[in-house]
Short mmCIF file of C-alpha atoms and ligand atoms in Angstrom, two decimals:
data_model
loop_
_atom_site.label_atom_id
_atom_site.label_comp_id
_atom_site.label_asym_id
_atom_site.label_seq_id
_atom_site.Cartn_x
_atom_site.Cartn_y
_atom_site.Cartn_z
CA MET A 1 0.03 0.08 0.21
CA LYS A 2 2.64 2.55 1.04
CA ARG A 3 4.97 1.56 -1.84
CA ARG A 4 2.09 1.93 -4.26
CA THR A 5 1.10 5.22 -2.93
CA ALA A 6 4.68 6.41 -3.24
CA THR A 7 4.93 5.21 -6.78
CA ILE A 8 1.59 7.17 -7.73
CA LEU A 9 2.65 10.36 -6.23
CA THR A 10 6.16 9.92 -7.88
CA THR A 11 4.85 9.52 -11.26
CA VAL A 12 2.19 12.40 -10.63
CA LEU A 13 4.80 14.89 -9.39
CA ALA A 14 7.23 13.97 -12.19
CA VAL A 15 4.23 14.77 -14.76
CA ALA A 16 3.48 17.70 -13.07
CA ALA A 17 7.27 18.85 -13.03
CA ALA A 18 7.49 18.24 -16.82
CA SER A 19 4.42 20.29 -17.66
CA THR A 20 4.90 23.62 -15.75
CA ALA A 21 1.59 24.91 -16.92
CA ALA A 22 -0.32 22.36 -14.57
CA PHE A 23 2.21 22.57 -11.66
CA PHE A 24 0.74 24.65 -8.79
CA ALA A 25 3.81 25.90 -6.67
CA LEU A 26 3.19 24.94 -2.95
CA PRO A 27 5.26 25.30 0.33
CA ALA A 28 6.97 21.94 0.78
CA SER A 29 5.46 21.19 4.29
CA ALA A 30 1.50 21.76 3.09
CA GLU A 31 -1.02 19.03 2.17
CA THR A 32 -1.08 18.27 -1.34
CA ALA A 33 -3.45 16.52 -3.75
CA ALA A 34 -2.65 14.40 -6.49
CA PHE A 35 -5.18 13.90 -9.36
CA THR A 36 -4.77 10.57 -11.72
CA VAL A 37 -7.06 9.25 -14.38
CA GLN A 38 -7.38 5.54 -14.04
CA ASN A 39 -9.59 4.72 -16.54
CA ALA A 40 -10.78 6.60 -19.85
CA TRP A 41 -13.49 5.52 -22.39
CA SER A 42 -14.96 7.78 -25.32
CA ASN A 43 -17.27 9.86 -23.24
CA GLY A 44 -15.93 9.70 -19.84
CA TYR A 45 -13.31 8.46 -17.11
CA GLN A 46 -12.58 7.32 -13.93
CA ALA A 47 -10.39 9.62 -11.56
CA GLN A 48 -8.37 8.98 -8.37
CA VAL A 49 -7.56 12.07 -5.92
CA THR A 50 -4.80 11.15 -3.27
CA VAL A 51 -4.68 13.75 -0.51
CA ASN A 52 -1.22 13.62 1.02
CA ASN A 53 -0.40 15.09 4.75
CA ASN A 54 3.11 16.27 3.94
CA THR A 55 3.23 18.10 7.44
CA SER A 56 4.76 16.57 10.48
CA SER A 57 1.50 16.54 12.53
CA GLN A 58 -1.95 14.57 11.86
CA ILE A 59 -4.70 16.52 10.07
CA SER A 60 -8.25 16.15 11.40
CA THR A 61 -9.79 16.84 7.91
CA TRP A 62 -9.57 17.69 4.43
CA LYS A 63 -11.48 19.49 1.52
CA VAL A 64 -10.78 19.16 -2.12
CA GLU A 65 -12.41 21.48 -4.53
CA LEU A 66 -12.13 20.64 -8.20
CA THR A 67 -13.14 22.74 -11.34
CA PHE A 68 -13.92 21.19 -14.42
CA PRO A 69 -14.46 22.97 -18.09
CA ALA A 70 -17.99 23.55 -19.39
CA GLY A 71 -19.63 20.22 -20.29
CA THR A 72 -17.80 17.81 -17.77
CA THR A 73 -19.37 16.76 -14.76
CA VAL A 74 -18.93 14.55 -11.76
CA ALA A 75 -21.27 11.65 -12.01
CA GLN A 76 -20.55 10.04 -8.82
CA SER A 77 -17.82 9.49 -6.14
CA TRP A 78 -16.76 6.96 -3.29
CA ASN A 79 -14.78 7.40 -0.42
CA ALA A 80 -15.72 11.03 -0.19
CA THR A 81 -18.62 13.16 0.20
CA GLN A 82 -19.54 14.93 -3.13
CA ALA A 83 -21.14 18.25 -3.44
CA GLY A 84 -21.64 20.72 -6.09
CA SER A 85 -22.93 20.68 -9.63
CA GLY A 86 -22.04 22.38 -13.09
CA SER A 87 -18.28 23.00 -13.06
CA THR A 88 -17.09 23.23 -9.52
CA TYR A 89 -17.24 20.05 -6.98
CA THR A 90 -16.21 19.95 -3.36
CA PHE A 91 -15.05 16.51 -1.83
CA THR A 92 -15.05 15.98 1.76
CA PRO A 93 -14.31 13.00 3.78
CA ALA A 94 -16.39 9.70 3.74
CA GLY A 95 -16.74 9.85 7.31
CA TRP A 96 -14.13 7.29 8.25
CA ASN A 97 -11.12 8.91 6.17
CA ALA A 98 -11.15 12.36 7.77
CA THR A 99 -7.90 12.06 9.91
CA ILE A 100 -4.58 11.78 7.90
CA ALA A 101 -1.61 10.93 10.33
CA ALA A 102 1.59 13.11 9.48
CA GLY A 103 3.19 11.57 6.19
CA ALA A 104 0.12 9.74 5.10
CA SER A 105 -2.42 9.97 2.43
CA THR A 106 -6.01 8.95 1.62
CA SER A 107 -7.73 8.59 -1.42
CA PHE A 108 -11.10 9.05 -3.27
CA GLY A 109 -12.40 8.32 -6.59
CA PHE A 110 -15.09 9.47 -8.98
CA ILE A 111 -16.67 9.06 -12.32
CA VAL A 112 -16.41 12.12 -14.83
CA ASN A 113 -19.19 12.55 -17.68
CA GLY A 114 -17.06 14.49 -20.47
CA ALA A 115 -13.48 14.09 -21.35
CA GLY A 116 -12.31 17.66 -19.88
CA ARG A 117 -9.66 17.42 -16.93
CA PRO A 118 -9.81 19.81 -13.76
CA THR A 119 -8.65 23.12 -14.66
CA SER A 120 -8.25 24.03 -11.00
CA CYS A 121 -7.68 22.08 -7.90
CA LEU A 122 -7.39 23.32 -4.25
CA VAL A 123 -6.88 21.41 -1.50
CA ASN A 124 -7.87 22.85 2.05
CA GLY A 125 -8.06 26.09 0.20
CA GLN A 126 -4.55 26.17 -1.42
CA ALA A 127 -3.49 24.99 -4.92
CA CYS A 128 -3.06 21.39 -5.26
CA THR A 129 0.22 19.77 -6.25
CA GLY A 130 0.03 17.60 -9.20
CA THR A 131 -3.29 18.48 -11.33
CA THR A 132 -2.77 16.66 -14.50
CA PRO A 133 -2.62 18.70 -17.93
CA SER A 134 -5.36 18.18 -20.28
CA SER A 135 -3.48 15.89 -22.30
CA PRO A 136 -3.77 12.06 -21.27
CA SER A 137 -2.21 11.15 -18.14
CA PRO A 138 0.85 8.75 -18.47
CA SER A 139 -0.44 7.18 -15.45
CA VAL A 140 -3.13 5.69 -17.26
CA PRO A 141 -2.56 2.10 -17.86
CA SER A 142 -1.93 1.62 -21.52
CA SER A 143 -5.37 -0.22 -22.26
CA PRO A 144 -6.23 -0.37 -25.94
CA SER A 145 -9.96 -0.37 -25.49
CA PRO A 146 -10.65 3.41 -24.78
CA SER A 147 -9.21 4.54 -28.12
CA ALA A 148 -10.49 1.40 -29.99
CA SER A 149 -14.15 2.40 -28.57
CA THR A 150 -13.89 5.86 -29.97
CA SER A 151 -13.00 4.90 -33.38
CA THR A 152 -14.97 1.73 -33.75
CA PRO A 153 -17.84 1.63 -31.77
CA PRO A 154 -18.97 -2.14 -30.75
CA PRO A 155 -21.81 -3.66 -32.85
CA THR A 156 -25.12 -3.44 -31.04
CA SER A 157 -26.03 -7.03 -31.67
CA GLY A 158 -23.90 -10.36 -31.81
CA THR A 159 -22.52 -12.19 -29.05
CA PRO A 160 -22.25 -10.44 -25.54
CA VAL A 161 -18.43 -10.05 -26.24
CA GLN A 162 -19.11 -8.47 -29.67
CA VAL A 163 -21.62 -6.32 -28.26
CA ASN A 164 -19.82 -5.26 -25.04
CA GLY A 165 -16.16 -5.77 -25.58
CA GLN A 166 -13.31 -5.18 -23.18
CA LEU A 167 -15.29 -4.71 -19.89
CA ARG A 168 -13.99 -2.22 -16.90
CA VAL A 169 -15.09 -1.26 -13.55
CA CYS A 170 -16.86 2.09 -13.91
CA GLY A 171 -17.46 3.72 -10.36
CA THR A 172 -19.50 0.90 -8.61
CA LYS A 173 -20.70 -0.80 -11.73
CA LEU A 174 -19.47 -2.98 -14.57
CA CYS A 175 -19.42 -1.30 -17.80
CA ASN A 176 -18.63 -2.06 -21.40
CA GLU A 177 -16.45 -0.63 -23.98
CA SER A 178 -18.70 2.35 -24.74
CA GLY A 179 -18.93 3.09 -21.00
CA GLN A 180 -22.64 1.70 -20.21
CA ALA A 181 -23.20 -0.36 -17.15
CA VAL A 182 -23.77 -4.12 -18.22
CA GLN A 183 -25.14 -6.75 -16.12
CA LEU A 184 -23.73 -10.22 -16.89
CA LYS A 185 -25.92 -13.35 -16.33
CA GLY A 186 -24.61 -17.09 -16.70
CA MET A 187 -23.60 -20.18 -15.21
CA SER A 188 -20.83 -21.78 -13.16
CA THR A 189 -19.37 -25.22 -13.65
CA HIS A 190 -19.39 -27.61 -11.08
CA GLY A 191 -15.57 -28.48 -9.98
CA ILE A 192 -14.02 -29.39 -13.30
CA GLN A 193 -12.21 -32.50 -11.82
CA TRP A 194 -15.31 -34.12 -11.20
CA PHE A 195 -17.59 -33.06 -14.44
CA PRO A 196 -15.59 -32.93 -17.10
CA ASN A 197 -18.29 -34.45 -19.48
CA CYS A 198 -20.61 -31.65 -18.44
CA TYR A 199 -18.28 -29.14 -20.40
CA THR A 200 -18.22 -30.46 -24.13
CA ASP A 201 -18.93 -28.66 -27.38
CA ALA A 202 -22.53 -29.53 -27.21
CA SER A 203 -23.23 -28.50 -23.62
CA LEU A 204 -21.26 -25.00 -24.22
CA ASP A 205 -23.20 -24.52 -27.66
CA VAL A 206 -26.50 -24.85 -25.59
CA LEU A 207 -25.33 -22.48 -22.88
CA ALA A 208 -24.39 -19.88 -25.25
CA LYS A 209 -26.92 -20.09 -28.16
CA GLU A 210 -29.89 -21.41 -26.44
CA TRP A 211 -29.69 -20.18 -22.97
CA ASN A 212 -27.89 -16.96 -24.41
CA SER A 213 -25.70 -17.01 -21.47
CA ASP A 214 -23.17 -13.99 -21.13
CA LEU A 215 -20.97 -15.71 -19.06
CA PHE A 216 -19.20 -18.96 -18.29
CA ARG A 217 -17.60 -19.49 -14.82
CA ILE A 218 -14.83 -22.05 -14.52
CA SER A 219 -14.60 -23.53 -11.14
CA MET A 220 -10.97 -24.69 -10.67
CA TYR A 221 -10.93 -26.18 -7.25
CA VAL A 222 -7.33 -25.84 -5.81
CA GLN A 223 -7.85 -28.81 -3.18
CA GLU A 224 -9.90 -31.69 -3.03
CA GLN A 225 -8.40 -33.56 -6.26
CA GLY A 226 -8.09 -30.04 -7.90
CA TYR A 227 -4.95 -28.04 -9.06
CA GLU A 228 -2.63 -28.78 -6.45
CA THR A 229 -2.58 -32.50 -7.76
CA ASP A 230 -1.74 -31.57 -11.24
CA PRO A 231 -0.95 -27.79 -11.75
CA ALA A 232 0.06 -27.94 -15.37
CA GLY A 233 -3.00 -30.21 -16.23
CA PHE A 234 -5.70 -28.11 -14.50
CA THR A 235 -4.15 -24.91 -15.87
CA ASN A 236 -4.43 -26.62 -19.30
CA ARG A 237 -8.19 -27.72 -18.81
CA VAL A 238 -8.86 -23.93 -17.73
CA ASN A 239 -6.91 -22.43 -20.91
CA ASN A 240 -9.10 -24.81 -22.93
CA LEU A 241 -12.35 -23.96 -21.38
CA VAL A 242 -11.61 -20.09 -21.68
CA GLU A 243 -10.94 -20.89 -25.65
CA GLU A 244 -14.39 -22.63 -25.89
CA ALA A 245 -16.05 -19.58 -24.12
CA THR A 246 -14.20 -17.19 -26.27
CA GLU A 247 -15.15 -19.20 -29.61
CA ARG A 248 -18.87 -18.86 -28.44
CA GLY A 249 -18.74 -14.99 -27.58
CA MET A 250 -19.07 -15.63 -24.07
CA TYR A 251 -17.07 -14.07 -21.03
CA ALA A 252 -14.97 -16.33 -19.33
CA LEU A 253 -14.78 -15.94 -15.26
CA ILE A 254 -11.76 -17.91 -14.15
CA ASP A 255 -12.48 -18.96 -10.75
CA PHE A 256 -9.53 -20.13 -8.34
CA HIS A 257 -11.48 -22.21 -6.05
CA ILE A 258 -10.36 -21.95 -2.70
CA LEU A 259 -12.76 -23.24 -0.19
CA THR A 260 -10.97 -25.47 2.49
CA PRO A 261 -8.49 -24.13 4.01
CA GLY A 262 -10.31 -20.89 3.95
CA ASP A 263 -7.09 -18.78 4.28
CA PRO A 264 -6.22 -17.61 0.92
CA ALA A 265 -2.53 -17.56 1.86
CA PHE A 266 -2.46 -21.19 2.20
CA ASN A 267 -2.55 -21.22 -1.83
CA LEU A 268 -0.41 -17.92 -2.37
CA GLU A 269 2.19 -19.27 -4.20
CA ARG A 270 -0.13 -21.56 -6.44
CA ALA A 271 -2.19 -18.56 -7.06
CA LYS A 272 0.71 -16.74 -8.36
CA THR A 273 2.03 -19.41 -10.57
CA PHE A 274 -1.39 -19.99 -11.78
CA PHE A 275 -2.71 -16.50 -12.86
CA ALA A 276 0.79 -15.57 -14.00
CA GLN A 277 0.26 -18.41 -16.52
CA VAL A 278 -3.62 -17.66 -17.53
CA SER A 279 -3.19 -14.00 -17.84
CA ALA A 280 -0.20 -14.44 -19.88
CA ARG A 281 -2.17 -16.87 -22.14
CA HIS A 282 -5.40 -14.62 -22.75
CA ALA A 283 -3.63 -11.03 -22.12
CA ASN A 284 -4.85 -10.24 -25.85
CA LYS A 285 -8.61 -11.32 -25.34
CA LYS A 286 -11.38 -9.01 -24.15
CA ASN A 287 -13.64 -11.65 -22.65
CA VAL A 288 -11.57 -12.97 -19.60
CA ILE A 289 -12.59 -11.80 -15.94
CA TYR A 290 -10.29 -13.10 -12.95
CA GLU A 291 -11.66 -14.29 -9.74
CA ILE A 292 -8.78 -14.69 -7.64
CA ALA A 293 -10.17 -16.36 -4.40
CA ASN A 294 -13.54 -18.02 -4.63
CA GLU A 295 -14.73 -17.96 -0.80
CA PRO A 296 -12.06 -16.93 1.92
CA ASN A 297 -13.41 -18.13 5.45
CA GLY A 298 -11.93 -17.98 8.76
CA VAL A 299 -9.65 -15.26 7.86
CA SER A 300 -9.80 -11.27 8.37
CA TRP A 301 -10.49 -8.81 5.50
CA ALA A 302 -7.06 -7.35 6.25
CA GLN A 303 -5.60 -10.98 5.29
CA ILE A 304 -7.82 -11.29 2.09
CA LYS A 305 -6.63 -7.85 1.05
CA ASN A 306 -2.87 -8.81 1.71
CA TYR A 307 -3.36 -11.82 -0.60
CA ALA A 308 -5.07 -9.71 -3.28
CA ASP A 309 -2.52 -7.19 -3.27
CA GLN A 310 -0.03 -9.81 -3.78
CA VAL A 311 -2.07 -11.87 -6.61
CA ILE A 312 -3.29 -8.93 -8.57
CA PRO A 313 0.06 -7.34 -9.88
CA VAL A 314 0.95 -10.70 -11.12
CA ILE A 315 -2.29 -10.55 -13.33
CA ARG A 316 -1.63 -7.15 -14.15
CA ALA A 317 1.79 -7.34 -15.64
CA ASN A 318 0.49 -9.62 -18.35
CA ASP A 319 -3.18 -8.17 -18.72
CA PRO A 320 -3.23 -4.69 -17.37
CA ASP A 321 -6.93 -4.04 -18.42
CA GLY A 322 -8.54 -7.26 -17.05
CA VAL A 323 -11.14 -7.10 -14.52
CA VAL A 324 -10.08 -8.78 -11.22
CA ILE A 325 -12.80 -9.96 -8.72
CA VAL A 326 -11.71 -10.15 -5.18
CA GLY A 327 -13.69 -12.89 -2.75
CA THR A 328 -14.90 -11.61 0.66
CA ARG A 329 -14.79 -12.56 4.15
CA GLY A 330 -17.08 -15.31 5.52
CA TRP A 331 -17.57 -17.26 2.22
CA SER A 332 -17.82 -14.17 0.32
CA SER A 333 -20.62 -12.78 2.14
CA LEU A 334 -18.83 -9.50 2.56
CA GLY A 335 -18.29 -10.36 5.96
CA VAL A 336 -21.83 -10.87 6.95
CA SER A 337 -21.68 -14.85 7.83
CA GLU A 338 -18.83 -14.07 10.14
CA GLY A 339 -20.66 -11.29 11.96
CA SER A 340 -19.04 -8.61 10.01
CA ASN A 341 -20.16 -6.36 7.06
CA SER A 342 -18.64 -4.47 4.11
CA SER A 343 -17.20 -1.44 5.80
CA GLU A 344 -14.34 -3.44 6.46
CA ILE A 345 -13.82 -3.36 2.53
CA VAL A 346 -14.98 0.31 2.11
CA ASN A 347 -12.56 1.24 4.92
CA ASN A 348 -9.70 -0.77 3.51
CA PRO A 349 -10.18 -1.39 -0.21
CA VAL A 350 -7.51 -3.50 -2.09
CA SER A 351 -4.58 -1.45 -3.45
CA ALA A 352 -5.78 -1.72 -7.34
CA SER A 353 -8.23 -0.20 -9.75
CA ASN A 354 -10.67 -2.02 -12.01
CA VAL A 355 -11.34 -4.56 -9.32
CA MET A 356 -14.78 -6.14 -7.87
CA TYR A 357 -15.71 -7.98 -4.80
CA ALA A 358 -17.42 -11.14 -4.74
CA PHE A 359 -20.85 -11.58 -2.89
CA HIS A 360 -22.18 -15.12 -2.80
CA TYR A 361 -25.64 -16.23 -1.31
CA TYR A 362 -27.83 -19.57 -1.46
CA ALA A 363 -31.30 -18.49 -1.73
CA ALA A 364 -32.83 -20.80 0.89
CA SER A 365 -30.09 -19.87 3.34
CA HIS A 366 -29.70 -16.23 2.81
CA LYS A 367 -32.45 -13.83 2.71
CA ASP A 368 -33.47 -10.49 3.91
CA ASN A 369 -30.31 -9.46 6.06
CA TYR A 370 -28.25 -10.46 3.46
CA ARG A 371 -29.92 -8.56 0.86
CA ALA A 372 -29.98 -5.43 2.97
CA GLU A 373 -26.25 -5.63 3.19
CA VAL A 374 -25.84 -6.03 -0.66
CA GLU A 375 -27.80 -3.09 -1.23
CA ARG A 376 -25.88 -1.03 1.29
CA ALA A 377 -22.72 -2.29 -0.01
CA ALA A 378 -23.60 -1.45 -3.52
CA ALA A 379 -23.60 2.03 -3.04
CA SER A 380 -20.01 2.10 -2.49
CA LEU A 381 -18.44 -1.14 -3.86
CA PRO A 382 -18.48 -2.81 -7.18
CA LEU A 383 -20.18 -6.14 -6.56
CA PHE A 384 -20.32 -9.17 -8.52
CA VAL A 385 -22.28 -12.41 -7.65
CA THR A 386 -19.78 -14.79 -8.92
CA GLU A 387 -21.74 -17.71 -7.32
CA PHE A 388 -25.15 -18.44 -5.85
CA GLY A 389 -27.69 -21.21 -5.53
CA THR A 390 -31.42 -21.48 -5.55
CA VAL A 391 -31.29 -23.95 -2.64
CA THR A 392 -29.33 -23.98 0.72
CA TYR A 393 -25.86 -23.36 1.11
CA THR A 394 -25.16 -27.13 1.13
CA GLY A 395 -25.84 -27.07 -2.79
CA ASP A 396 -28.62 -29.49 -1.98
CA GLY A 397 -32.49 -29.07 -1.10
CA ALA A 398 -35.30 -27.78 -2.59
CA VAL A 399 -35.66 -24.30 -4.60
CA ASP A 400 -36.58 -21.56 -2.74
CA VAL A 401 -38.81 -19.66 -5.37
CA ALA A 402 -39.72 -16.81 -3.37
CA SER A 403 -36.18 -15.88 -2.00
CA SER A 404 -34.67 -16.65 -5.41
CA ASN A 405 -37.13 -14.11 -7.17
CA ALA A 406 -36.25 -11.40 -4.57
CA TRP A 407 -32.67 -11.86 -5.34
CA PHE A 408 -33.17 -11.63 -9.06
CA ASP A 409 -34.98 -8.49 -8.50
CA LEU A 410 -32.51 -6.81 -6.28
CA LEU A 411 -29.59 -7.90 -8.42
CA ASP A 412 -31.37 -6.72 -11.58
CA ARG A 413 -32.20 -3.37 -10.03
CA LEU A 414 -28.58 -2.75 -8.92
CA LYS A 415 -27.22 -4.13 -12.38
CA ILE A 416 -25.02 -6.80 -10.41
CA GLY A 417 -23.80 -9.58 -12.57
CA TYR A 418 -24.19 -13.29 -11.41
CA ALA A 419 -23.09 -16.95 -11.98
CA ASN A 420 -25.41 -19.74 -10.94
CA TRP A 421 -23.99 -22.87 -9.09
CA THR A 422 -24.20 -25.17 -11.22
CA TYR A 423 -24.06 -25.86 -14.78
CA SER A 424 -23.86 -30.02 -14.24
CA ASP A 425 -25.77 -32.83 -13.66
CA ALA A 426 -24.54 -33.38 -9.90
CA SER A 427 -27.03 -35.08 -7.75
CA GLU A 428 -27.95 -32.05 -5.83
CA GLY A 429 -30.68 -29.35 -6.19
CA SER A 430 -28.38 -26.82 -7.10
CA ALA A 431 -27.55 -28.46 -10.43
CA ALA A 432 -29.16 -27.32 -13.40
CA PHE A 433 -29.28 -30.95 -15.39
CA LYS A 434 -30.79 -34.12 -13.89
CA PRO A 435 -28.37 -36.89 -13.03
CA GLY A 436 -27.01 -38.85 -16.22
CA THR A 437 -27.56 -35.67 -18.70
CA CYS A 438 -23.86 -35.20 -19.26
CA ASN A 439 -23.15 -38.81 -20.15
CA ALA A 440 -26.41 -38.93 -22.24
CA GLY A 441 -25.06 -35.44 -23.78
CA SER A 442 -28.77 -34.51 -23.98
CA PHE A 443 -28.46 -30.91 -22.95
CA ALA A 444 -30.79 -28.95 -25.31
CA GLY A 445 -34.42 -28.02 -24.38
CA THR A 446 -36.15 -28.42 -21.17
CA GLY A 447 -36.17 -32.14 -20.80
CA SER A 448 -33.13 -32.71 -18.76
CA LEU A 449 -33.62 -29.61 -16.57
CA THR A 450 -34.09 -29.81 -12.86
CA GLU A 451 -36.17 -27.04 -11.09
CA SER A 452 -33.38 -24.88 -10.65
CA GLY A 453 -31.98 -25.21 -14.01
CA ALA A 454 -35.36 -24.41 -15.73
CA LEU A 455 -35.70 -21.27 -13.42
CA LEU A 456 -32.17 -20.22 -14.34
CA ARG A 457 -32.53 -20.92 -18.22
CA ASN A 458 -35.82 -18.55 -18.13
CA ARG A 459 -33.99 -15.99 -16.35
CA ILE A 460 -30.96 -15.95 -18.50
CA ARG A 461 -32.58 -16.42 -21.73
CA ALA A 462 -34.87 -13.25 -21.22
C1 IDC B 1 -20.06 -27.90 -2.88
C2 IDC B 1 -20.76 -28.89 -4.28
C3 IDC B 1 -20.58 -30.14 -3.65
C4 IDC B 1 -19.48 -30.32 -2.96
C5 IDC B 1 -18.90 -29.59 -2.22
C6 IDC B 1 -17.48 -29.51 -1.38
O1 IDC B 1 -21.93 -28.64 -4.58
O2 IDC B 1 -21.20 -31.25 -4.71
O3 IDC B 1 -19.37 -31.79 -2.46
O4 IDC B 1 -18.91 -28.22 -2.45
O5 IDC B 1 -16.58 -29.52 -2.56
C7 IDC B 1 -20.09 -22.77 -1.73
C8 IDC B 1 -18.69 -23.39 -2.60
C9 IDC B 1 -18.73 -24.38 -3.42
C10 IDC B 1 -19.98 -25.57 -2.93
C11 IDC B 1 -21.32 -24.55 -2.98
C12 IDC B 1 -22.46 -25.82 -2.36
O6 IDC B 1 -18.30 -22.33 -2.99
O7 IDC B 1 -17.90 -25.35 -3.67
O8 IDC B 1 -20.17 -26.78 -3.88
N1 IDC B 1 -21.42 -23.51 -2.05
O9 IDC B 1 -22.14 -26.12 -0.92
N2 IDC B 1 -20.33 -21.82 -1.23
C13 IDC B 1 -21.32 -21.82 -0.45
C14 IDC B 1 -22.12 -22.96 -1.09
#
């Protein structure tokens, strides 16, 4: 965290020094604020401001005022309270981040509609150091998508990937290449070590063309006869399934399916090796999303963040614009299943941009209090339901239709994407197909579906 902040600041100061027009002279001991563009698209961008306390004593609050050229407005912000409209906006602490220790810093982010960069920046009433010039900031990751989308807008019909292209996190939403919020709907495999015959050309054709699925989640267990038993073999299987999703125009969600033990650190070295390989292999694709830890459990958010802060850079080194999804405390319950909540993440997010946080639920087990927390968290965190079931958390039992529909309504309203557990014929209530379907290869139509499968096929096709 410290090293990264220092890097950003150094970069911004270097930029500012090189472009004197944008450099605001300041006494060396004052607070400063550095503006960086994190992501840009044809009609807007995502920015971050880091407020640095360069004094030798703690400051108790801060205020940043930004002025934008006419036609450019701030749509939403996070980790700050935003006021103002038109051309001038004031950002004050979100509540928990008012105090900045001597030599420390805090950051907030926002989405801008329009391409104009700030023309003036004040922190606690004096000029900021490091407001970028109006030319693109070199701190923007070199992503091919924004310029590509400016010159060639993605088509409006075709496969999900043809329509949406490279995805990016925009504020609390997932956006397509044109900057529009998208909700991806799809299915998760069961453990690929157990159900290889459920993921064939025929089954994936049905998922893509008949179910109209946007998304295919590839669950690679690490334990339980998974990756740890044959790293090269499982990496190969995942790569092949990503290619199958790609051929059919679906997004591929690579799930590093840790479960027991629940401490992701147990698999840190495996994760680094695995993600280095898959991100190198798929770096030039637009349809790959990385889920780095299925369900951490029995560990603090700080430990999960520590794992994420080590794995994400491995992915970014190869695939700088790939969206990464981070599992959350208590089996990806945003902490709720272990007596906590999403504030621990809001207060201490991972040290990377273009990141979402995983939320998992099983409709017969997780109801109103979980839905309330998702609604609350979605106001400040980008969320993705990378796994859910219509049944109990055991993966078995009867479909809870009422709770499932309450969840679908909430996720649709908040535009939160989801993948259902499972596109398989396991003999458990969560499986979409009746036992024996995969051996028989009879995936098409509705004849082989379970109650859960029929519910999901309807939802996803719609
Ligand atoms: C379950 C499978 C079940 C398997 C078990 C242990 O449905 O067949 O025996 O895992 O590997 C999760 C996990 C997911 C679980 C699922 C249902 O991510 O691996 O699958 N679940 O229990 N979190 C909550 C529920």
